[in-house]
């Protein structure tokens, strides 16, 4: 008999409900967490992609021609083949280094400490409570849909990697940083067939409630910039640098009051709104 309380939902929606009683607020928090985590690994990921492109290109222009020269018994062909093999090994080493970074080794054998911009963020802690359930070797299985609509369950080890927050990202570009526990990149959108309220209770998660006090006092921070000399001198026609300036002023406001500084994604959103308001006021 099917339990009517179970729902087939995107894993992202389940995660949002773990974070907040207001699903939409939870989705916004998920976007922030994923973006901040992506920013933490951005330079490393770009370095990986650059190294991978360079070694793969070097392999292509040496190994293939080297084999052809060997078959045609051209003098010096062995040297070209050896160079090509070295390039191929380096390409595999790049893959291996990212896999080790994600899983702590070539094999996903145990859950790694998740990578977050702020691991003490209540939203991130609730998200980890969901992942702790998904890491169990039990009947609870996340799955994805093939292009033909068939269901494919995934192994619980998919949630062992330190980049697991990417599994609930809306942007597939962020998910593309993931390796599966076997094989190469895995950027599928995942789903869950479960009773969400029971999962939340089992995980002892504490979703934030509608109307709960905000962690960051944006109103006071934004109000403090109204008569700030640097803000008054902003050239609104100048597109570059203004948002970075406002973000820096907001960060200074929090630090001067010894308060926790929000993530760059949050501050950038408010900086954009401030600049839009300034532009409207000056045009009138």
mmCIF file of C-alpha atoms in Angstrom:
data_model
loop_
_atom_site.group_PDB
_atom_site.id
_atom_site.type_symbol
_atom_site.label_atom_id
_atom_site.label_comp_id
_atom_site.label_asym_id
_atom_site.label_seq_id
_atom_site.Cartn_x
_atom_site.Cartn_y
_atom_site.Cartn_z
ATOM 1 C CA UNK A 1 0.000 0.000 0.000
ATOM 2 C CA UNK A 2 1.409 3.412 -0.958
ATOM 3 C CA UNK A 3 1.672 5.997 1.823
ATOM 4 C CA UNK A 4 -0.388 8.996 0.661
ATOM 5 C CA UNK A 5 1.783 11.316 2.741
ATOM 6 C CA UNK A 6 4.801 10.587 0.572
ATOM 7 C CA UNK A 7 5.655 12.984 -2.221
ATOM 8 C CA UNK A 8 8.005 12.731 -5.178
ATOM 9 C CA UNK A 9 9.857 16.039 -5.005
ATOM 10 C CA UNK A 10 13.072 17.529 -6.338
ATOM 11 C CA UNK A 11 15.769 17.104 -3.709
ATOM 12 C CA UNK A 12 16.147 20.880 -3.865
ATOM 13 C CA UNK A 13 12.550 21.363 -2.629
ATOM 14 C CA UNK A 14 13.059 18.861 0.193
ATOM 15 C CA UNK A 15 16.225 20.711 1.219
ATOM 16 C CA UNK A 16 14.371 24.049 1.168
ATOM 17 C CA UNK A 17 11.762 22.650 3.569
ATOM 18 C CA UNK A 18 14.538 21.441 5.881
ATOM 19 C CA UNK A 19 15.864 25.008 5.990
ATOM 20 C CA UNK A 20 12.663 27.024 6.342
ATOM 21 C CA UNK A 21 8.971 26.556 7.009
ATOM 22 C CA UNK A 22 8.518 29.001 4.140
ATOM 23 C CA UNK A 23 9.554 26.957 1.085
ATOM 24 C CA UNK A 24 10.365 30.019 -1.020
ATOM 25 C CA UNK A 25 12.573 31.446 1.727
ATOM 26 C CA UNK A 26 14.316 28.066 1.924
ATOM 27 C CA UNK A 27 14.987 28.101 -1.825
ATOM 28 C CA UNK A 28 16.550 31.565 -1.562
ATOM 29 C CA UNK A 29 18.772 30.314 1.255
ATOM 30 C CA UNK A 30 19.775 27.303 -0.863
ATOM 31 C CA UNK A 31 20.821 29.599 -3.714
ATOM 32 C CA UNK A 32 22.932 31.616 -1.288
ATOM 33 C CA UNK A 33 24.596 28.535 0.219
ATOM 34 C CA UNK A 34 25.346 27.017 -3.197
ATOM 35 C CA UNK A 35 26.697 30.296 -4.598
ATOM 36 C CA UNK A 36 28.910 30.908 -1.560
ATOM 37 C CA UNK A 37 30.247 27.327 -1.662
ATOM 38 C CA UNK A 38 30.894 27.665 -5.387
ATOM 39 C CA UNK A 39 32.821 30.888 -4.779
ATOM 40 C CA UNK A 40 35.038 29.112 -2.225
ATOM 41 C CA UNK A 41 36.162 26.529 -4.814
ATOM 42 C CA UNK A 42 36.020 28.821 -7.851
ATOM 43 C CA UNK A 43 39.761 29.480 -8.223
ATOM 44 C CA UNK A 44 40.572 25.809 -7.644
ATOM 45 C CA UNK A 45 37.971 24.705 -10.176
ATOM 46 C CA UNK A 46 39.192 27.159 -12.806
ATOM 47 C CA UNK A 47 42.728 25.904 -12.260
ATOM 48 C CA UNK A 48 41.499 22.323 -12.713
ATOM 49 C CA UNK A 49 39.683 23.172 -15.951
ATOM 50 C CA UNK A 50 42.703 25.042 -17.320
ATOM 51 C CA UNK A 51 45.085 22.204 -16.447
ATOM 52 C CA UNK A 52 42.688 19.645 -17.902
ATOM 53 C CA UNK A 53 42.329 21.573 -21.167
ATOM 54 C CA UNK A 54 46.095 22.028 -21.478
ATOM 55 C CA UNK A 55 47.028 18.406 -20.785
ATOM 56 C CA UNK A 56 44.208 17.013 -22.951
ATOM 57 C CA UNK A 57 45.270 19.245 -25.854
ATOM 58 C CA UNK A 58 48.915 18.230 -25.411
ATOM 59 C CA UNK A 59 47.875 14.562 -25.418
ATOM 60 C CA UNK A 60 45.848 15.012 -28.597
ATOM 61 C CA UNK A 61 48.656 16.685 -30.570
ATOM 62 C CA UNK A 62 51.367 14.228 -29.464
ATOM 63 C CA UNK A 63 49.924 10.774 -28.805
ATOM 64 C CA UNK A 64 47.818 10.458 -31.960
ATOM 65 C CA UNK A 65 50.539 11.649 -34.363
ATOM 66 C CA UNK A 66 53.113 9.618 -32.407
ATOM 67 C CA UNK A 67 51.164 6.393 -32.957
ATOM 68 C CA UNK A 68 50.763 7.240 -36.650
ATOM 69 C CA UNK A 69 54.514 7.914 -36.981
ATOM 70 C CA UNK A 70 55.288 4.649 -35.185
ATOM 71 C CA UNK A 71 53.102 2.671 -37.575
ATOM 72 C CA UNK A 72 54.826 4.331 -40.511
ATOM 73 C CA UNK A 73 58.219 3.535 -38.916
ATOM 74 C CA UNK A 74 59.323 7.175 -38.909
ATOM 75 C CA UNK A 75 62.592 7.818 -37.000
ATOM 76 C CA UNK A 76 62.017 9.485 -33.598
ATOM 77 C CA UNK A 77 58.410 8.325 -33.403
ATOM 78 C CA UNK A 78 59.049 6.570 -30.062
ATOM 79 C CA UNK A 79 59.990 9.887 -28.447
ATOM 80 C CA UNK A 80 56.759 11.528 -29.612
ATOM 81 C CA UNK A 81 54.719 8.587 -28.267
ATOM 82 C CA UNK A 82 56.457 8.805 -24.892
ATOM 83 C CA UNK A 83 55.708 12.539 -24.670
ATOM 84 C CA UNK A 84 52.083 11.793 -25.578
ATOM 85 C CA UNK A 85 51.821 9.126 -22.876
ATOM 86 C CA UNK A 86 53.260 11.524 -20.299
ATOM 87 C CA UNK A 87 50.644 14.105 -21.287
ATOM 88 C CA UNK A 88 47.917 11.463 -21.005
ATOM 89 C CA UNK A 89 49.108 10.485 -17.519
ATOM 90 C CA UNK A 90 49.050 14.161 -16.514
ATOM 91 C CA UNK A 91 45.471 14.437 -17.790
ATOM 92 C CA UNK A 92 44.446 11.488 -15.614
ATOM 93 C CA UNK A 93 46.308 13.032 -12.687
ATOM 94 C CA UNK A 94 44.201 16.182 -13.005
ATOM 95 C CA UNK A 95 41.022 14.090 -12.816
ATOM 96 C CA UNK A 96 42.433 12.181 -9.845
ATOM 97 C CA UNK A 97 43.371 15.339 -7.945
ATOM 98 C CA UNK A 98 39.812 16.677 -8.125
ATOM 99 C CA UNK A 99 38.389 13.309 -7.092
ATOM 100 C CA UNK A 100 40.716 13.193 -4.084
ATOM 101 C CA UNK A 101 39.720 16.777 -3.226
ATOM 102 C CA UNK A 102 36.033 15.830 -3.316
ATOM 103 C CA UNK A 103 36.070 12.421 -1.628
ATOM 104 C CA UNK A 104 39.331 12.429 0.358
ATOM 105 C CA UNK A 105 40.665 9.638 -1.858
ATOM 106 C CA UNK A 106 40.044 7.836 -5.123
ATOM 107 C CA UNK A 107 37.233 5.874 -3.495
ATOM 108 C CA UNK A 108 34.200 7.407 -1.771
ATOM 109 C CA UNK A 109 34.520 5.384 1.422
ATOM 110 C CA UNK A 110 33.355 7.814 4.135
ATOM 111 C CA UNK A 111 31.519 11.158 4.342
ATOM 112 C CA UNK A 112 33.856 14.147 4.086
ATOM 113 C CA UNK A 113 33.493 17.421 5.949
ATOM 114 C CA UNK A 114 31.226 19.532 3.760
ATOM 115 C CA UNK A 115 32.616 22.674 2.185
ATOM 116 C CA UNK A 116 30.575 25.762 3.055
ATOM 117 C CA UNK A 117 31.494 29.439 3.200
ATOM 118 C CA UNK A 118 30.158 29.369 6.777
ATOM 119 C CA UNK A 119 29.708 25.919 8.303
ATOM 120 C CA UNK A 120 27.994 27.445 11.376
ATOM 121 C CA UNK A 121 25.207 28.940 9.258
ATOM 122 C CA UNK A 122 21.915 27.504 10.663
ATOM 123 C CA UNK A 123 20.671 26.891 7.112
ATOM 124 C CA UNK A 124 23.829 24.910 6.272
ATOM 125 C CA UNK A 125 23.483 22.892 9.476
ATOM 126 C CA UNK A 126 19.900 21.934 8.595
ATOM 127 C CA UNK A 127 21.025 21.007 5.090
ATOM 128 C CA UNK A 128 23.673 18.733 6.607
ATOM 129 C CA UNK A 129 20.977 16.998 8.656
ATOM 130 C CA UNK A 130 19.255 16.058 5.383
ATOM 131 C CA UNK A 131 22.533 14.846 3.878
ATOM 132 C CA UNK A 132 23.235 12.750 6.983
ATOM 133 C CA UNK A 133 20.047 10.786 6.204
ATOM 134 C CA UNK A 134 20.950 10.414 2.546
ATOM 135 C CA UNK A 135 24.422 9.137 3.461
ATOM 136 C CA UNK A 136 22.929 6.061 5.145
ATOM 137 C CA UNK A 137 22.858 2.738 3.350
ATOM 138 C CA UNK A 138 19.114 2.370 3.740
ATOM 139 C CA UNK A 139 15.925 2.208 1.703
ATOM 140 C CA UNK A 140 15.862 6.008 1.348
ATOM 141 C CA UNK A 141 17.282 6.604 -2.122
ATOM 142 C CA UNK A 142 17.599 9.752 -4.174
ATOM 143 C CA UNK A 143 17.131 9.232 -7.906
ATOM 144 C CA UNK A 144 17.230 11.003 -11.252
ATOM 145 C CA UNK A 145 15.187 10.684 -14.439
ATOM 146 C CA UNK A 146 16.668 9.616 -17.728
ATOM 147 C CA UNK A 147 15.784 11.456 -20.937
ATOM 148 C CA UNK A 148 13.091 8.795 -21.467
ATOM 149 C CA UNK A 149 11.667 9.357 -17.993
ATOM 150 C CA UNK A 150 12.956 6.158 -16.403
ATOM 151 C CA UNK A 151 13.898 6.300 -12.731
ATOM 152 C CA UNK A 152 17.521 5.589 -11.794
ATOM 153 C CA UNK A 153 18.357 5.301 -8.074
ATOM 154 C CA UNK A 154 21.763 6.572 -7.003
ATOM 155 C CA UNK A 155 24.142 5.167 -4.413
ATOM 156 C CA UNK A 156 24.256 6.794 -0.975
ATOM 157 C CA UNK A 157 27.966 7.515 -1.521
ATOM 158 C CA UNK A 158 27.027 10.339 -3.912
ATOM 159 C CA UNK A 159 26.521 12.419 -0.746
ATOM 160 C CA UNK A 160 29.939 11.607 0.760
ATOM 161 C CA UNK A 161 31.765 14.347 -1.170
ATOM 162 C CA UNK A 162 32.635 17.675 0.438
ATOM 163 C CA UNK A 163 30.915 19.501 -2.477
ATOM 164 C CA UNK A 164 27.522 17.899 -1.797
ATOM 165 C CA UNK A 165 25.769 21.286 -1.481
ATOM 166 C CA UNK A 166 25.965 21.425 -5.287
ATOM 167 C CA UNK A 167 23.395 18.586 -5.456
ATOM 168 C CA UNK A 168 20.680 21.052 -4.393
ATOM 169 C CA UNK A 169 21.836 23.955 -6.565
ATOM 170 C CA UNK A 170 19.455 25.317 -9.165
ATOM 171 C CA UNK A 171 22.326 26.136 -11.511
ATOM 172 C CA UNK A 172 23.626 23.087 -13.391
ATOM 173 C CA UNK A 173 26.943 24.901 -13.819
ATOM 174 C CA UNK A 174 27.567 24.525 -10.084
ATOM 175 C CA UNK A 175 26.530 20.866 -10.158
ATOM 176 C CA UNK A 176 29.000 20.249 -12.990
ATOM 177 C CA UNK A 177 31.836 20.492 -10.447
ATOM 178 C CA UNK A 178 30.727 17.116 -9.024
ATOM 179 C CA UNK A 179 32.220 13.701 -9.614
ATOM 180 C CA UNK A 180 30.092 10.657 -9.001
ATOM 181 C CA UNK A 181 31.546 7.997 -6.630
ATOM 182 C CA UNK A 182 32.175 5.950 -9.761
ATOM 183 C CA UNK A 183 32.860 7.546 -13.108
ATOM 184 C CA UNK A 184 33.222 11.182 -14.127
ATOM 185 C CA UNK A 185 31.109 14.335 -13.811
ATOM 186 C CA UNK A 186 27.563 14.005 -12.506
ATOM 187 C CA UNK A 187 25.265 17.026 -12.823
ATOM 188 C CA UNK A 188 21.821 15.391 -12.796
ATOM 189 C CA UNK A 189 18.926 16.995 -10.931
ATOM 190 C CA UNK A 190 17.973 14.631 -8.095
ATOM 191 C CA UNK A 191 14.556 13.695 -6.671
ATOM 192 C CA UNK A 192 13.319 12.063 -3.485
ATOM 193 C CA UNK A 193 10.253 9.953 -2.740
ATOM 194 C CA UNK A 194 9.628 10.524 0.953
ATOM 195 C CA UNK A 195 7.431 11.944 3.684
ATOM 196 C CA UNK A 196 9.237 15.248 4.217
ATOM 197 C CA UNK A 197 7.807 16.107 7.656
ATOM 198 C CA UNK A 198 8.850 12.701 8.989
ATOM 199 C CA UNK A 199 12.329 13.158 7.518
ATOM 200 C CA UNK A 200 12.643 16.542 9.219
ATOM 201 C CA UNK A 201 11.586 14.995 12.538
ATOM 202 C CA UNK A 202 13.950 12.016 12.118
ATOM 203 C CA UNK A 203 16.852 14.331 11.323
ATOM 204 C CA UNK A 204 16.007 16.622 14.262
ATOM 205 C CA UNK A 205 16.199 19.565 11.883
ATOM 206 C CA UNK A 206 14.860 22.932 12.972
ATOM 207 C CA UNK A 207 13.558 24.850 9.936
ATOM 208 C CA UNK A 208 13.381 28.588 10.517
ATOM 209 C CA UNK A 209 9.866 29.882 11.072
ATOM 210 C CA UNK A 210 8.048 32.625 9.207
ATOM 211 C CA UNK A 211 8.498 35.868 11.084
ATOM 212 C CA UNK A 212 11.578 34.692 12.996
ATOM 213 C CA UNK A 213 14.199 37.384 13.684
ATOM 214 C CA UNK A 214 16.600 37.905 10.802
ATOM 215 C CA UNK A 215 20.173 36.871 11.390
ATOM 216 C CA UNK A 216 21.488 39.963 9.609
ATOM 217 C CA UNK A 217 20.077 43.427 10.275
ATOM 218 C CA UNK A 218 20.003 44.725 6.709
ATOM 219 C CA UNK A 219 17.760 47.701 7.451
ATOM 220 C CA UNK A 220 20.199 49.414 9.808
ATOM 221 C CA UNK A 221 23.122 48.592 7.513
ATOM 222 C CA UNK A 222 21.412 50.095 4.460
ATOM 223 C CA UNK A 223 20.145 53.134 6.383
ATOM 224 C CA UNK A 224 23.693 53.854 7.540
ATOM 225 C CA UNK A 225 24.723 54.489 3.909
ATOM 226 C CA UNK A 226 22.104 57.154 3.119
ATOM 227 C CA UNK A 227 24.354 60.105 3.997
ATOM 228 C CA UNK A 228 27.686 58.336 3.683
ATOM 229 C CA UNK A 229 30.193 60.625 1.879
ATOM 230 C CA UNK A 230 31.396 57.846 -0.432
ATOM 231 C CA UNK A 231 27.831 57.034 -1.455
ATOM 232 C CA UNK A 232 27.008 60.682 -2.150
ATOM 233 C CA UNK A 233 30.044 60.896 -4.456
ATOM 234 C CA UNK A 234 29.031 57.838 -6.528
ATOM 235 C CA UNK A 235 28.841 58.552 -10.252
ATOM 236 C CA UNK A 236 25.724 56.552 -11.131
ATOM 237 C CA UNK A 237 26.604 56.683 -14.842
ATOM 238 C CA UNK A 238 29.748 54.731 -14.063
ATOM 239 C CA UNK A 239 28.839 51.040 -14.257
ATOM 240 C CA UNK A 240 32.049 49.453 -12.988
ATOM 241 C CA UNK A 241 33.166 49.593 -9.387
ATOM 242 C CA UNK A 242 30.020 51.054 -7.791
ATOM 243 C CA UNK A 243 28.607 47.740 -6.567
ATOM 244 C CA UNK A 244 31.984 46.684 -5.176
ATOM 245 C CA UNK A 245 32.240 50.019 -3.332
ATOM 246 C CA UNK A 246 28.809 49.625 -1.714
ATOM 247 C CA UNK A 247 29.520 45.991 -0.755
ATOM 248 C CA UNK A 248 32.738 47.145 0.924
ATOM 249 C CA UNK A 249 30.878 49.839 2.879
ATOM 250 C CA UNK A 250 28.300 47.299 4.068
ATOM 251 C CA UNK A 251 31.063 44.911 5.158
ATOM 252 C CA UNK A 252 32.748 47.739 7.087
ATOM 253 C CA UNK A 253 29.453 48.533 8.837
ATOM 254 C CA UNK A 254 29.085 44.950 10.113
ATOM 255 C CA UNK A 255 32.722 44.663 11.163
ATOM 256 C CA UNK A 256 32.662 47.996 13.007
ATOM 257 C CA UNK A 257 29.822 46.625 15.135
ATOM 258 C CA UNK A 258 31.482 43.231 15.596
ATOM 259 C CA UNK A 259 28.634 41.465 13.848
ATOM 260 C CA UNK A 260 28.894 38.518 11.505
ATOM 261 C CA UNK A 261 29.323 39.689 7.908
ATOM 262 C CA UNK A 262 26.743 38.224 5.462
ATOM 263 C CA UNK A 263 27.903 36.355 2.377
ATOM 264 C CA UNK A 264 28.975 38.276 -0.716
ATOM 265 C CA UNK A 265 25.897 37.085 -2.614
ATOM 266 C CA UNK A 266 23.572 38.677 -0.060
ATOM 267 C CA UNK A 267 25.540 41.917 0.117
ATOM 268 C CA UNK A 268 25.743 42.166 -3.678
ATOM 269 C CA UNK A 269 21.961 41.862 -3.907
ATOM 270 C CA UNK A 270 21.460 44.727 -1.455
ATOM 271 C CA UNK A 271 24.185 46.817 -3.080
ATOM 272 C CA UNK A 272 22.396 46.447 -6.420
ATOM 273 C CA UNK A 273 19.119 47.600 -4.886
ATOM 274 C CA UNK A 274 20.835 50.591 -3.255
ATOM 275 C CA UNK A 275 22.359 51.659 -6.578
ATOM 276 C CA UNK A 276 19.024 51.265 -8.370
ATOM 277 C CA UNK A 277 17.341 53.438 -5.717
ATOM 278 C CA UNK A 278 20.062 56.089 -6.022
ATOM 279 C CA UNK A 279 19.638 56.126 -9.810
ATOM 280 C CA UNK A 280 15.840 56.594 -9.507
ATOM 281 C CA UNK A 281 16.163 59.360 -6.900
ATOM 282 C CA UNK A 282 18.724 61.299 -8.923
ATOM 283 C CA UNK A 283 16.771 60.990 -12.153
ATOM 284 C CA UNK A 284 13.734 62.541 -10.451
#
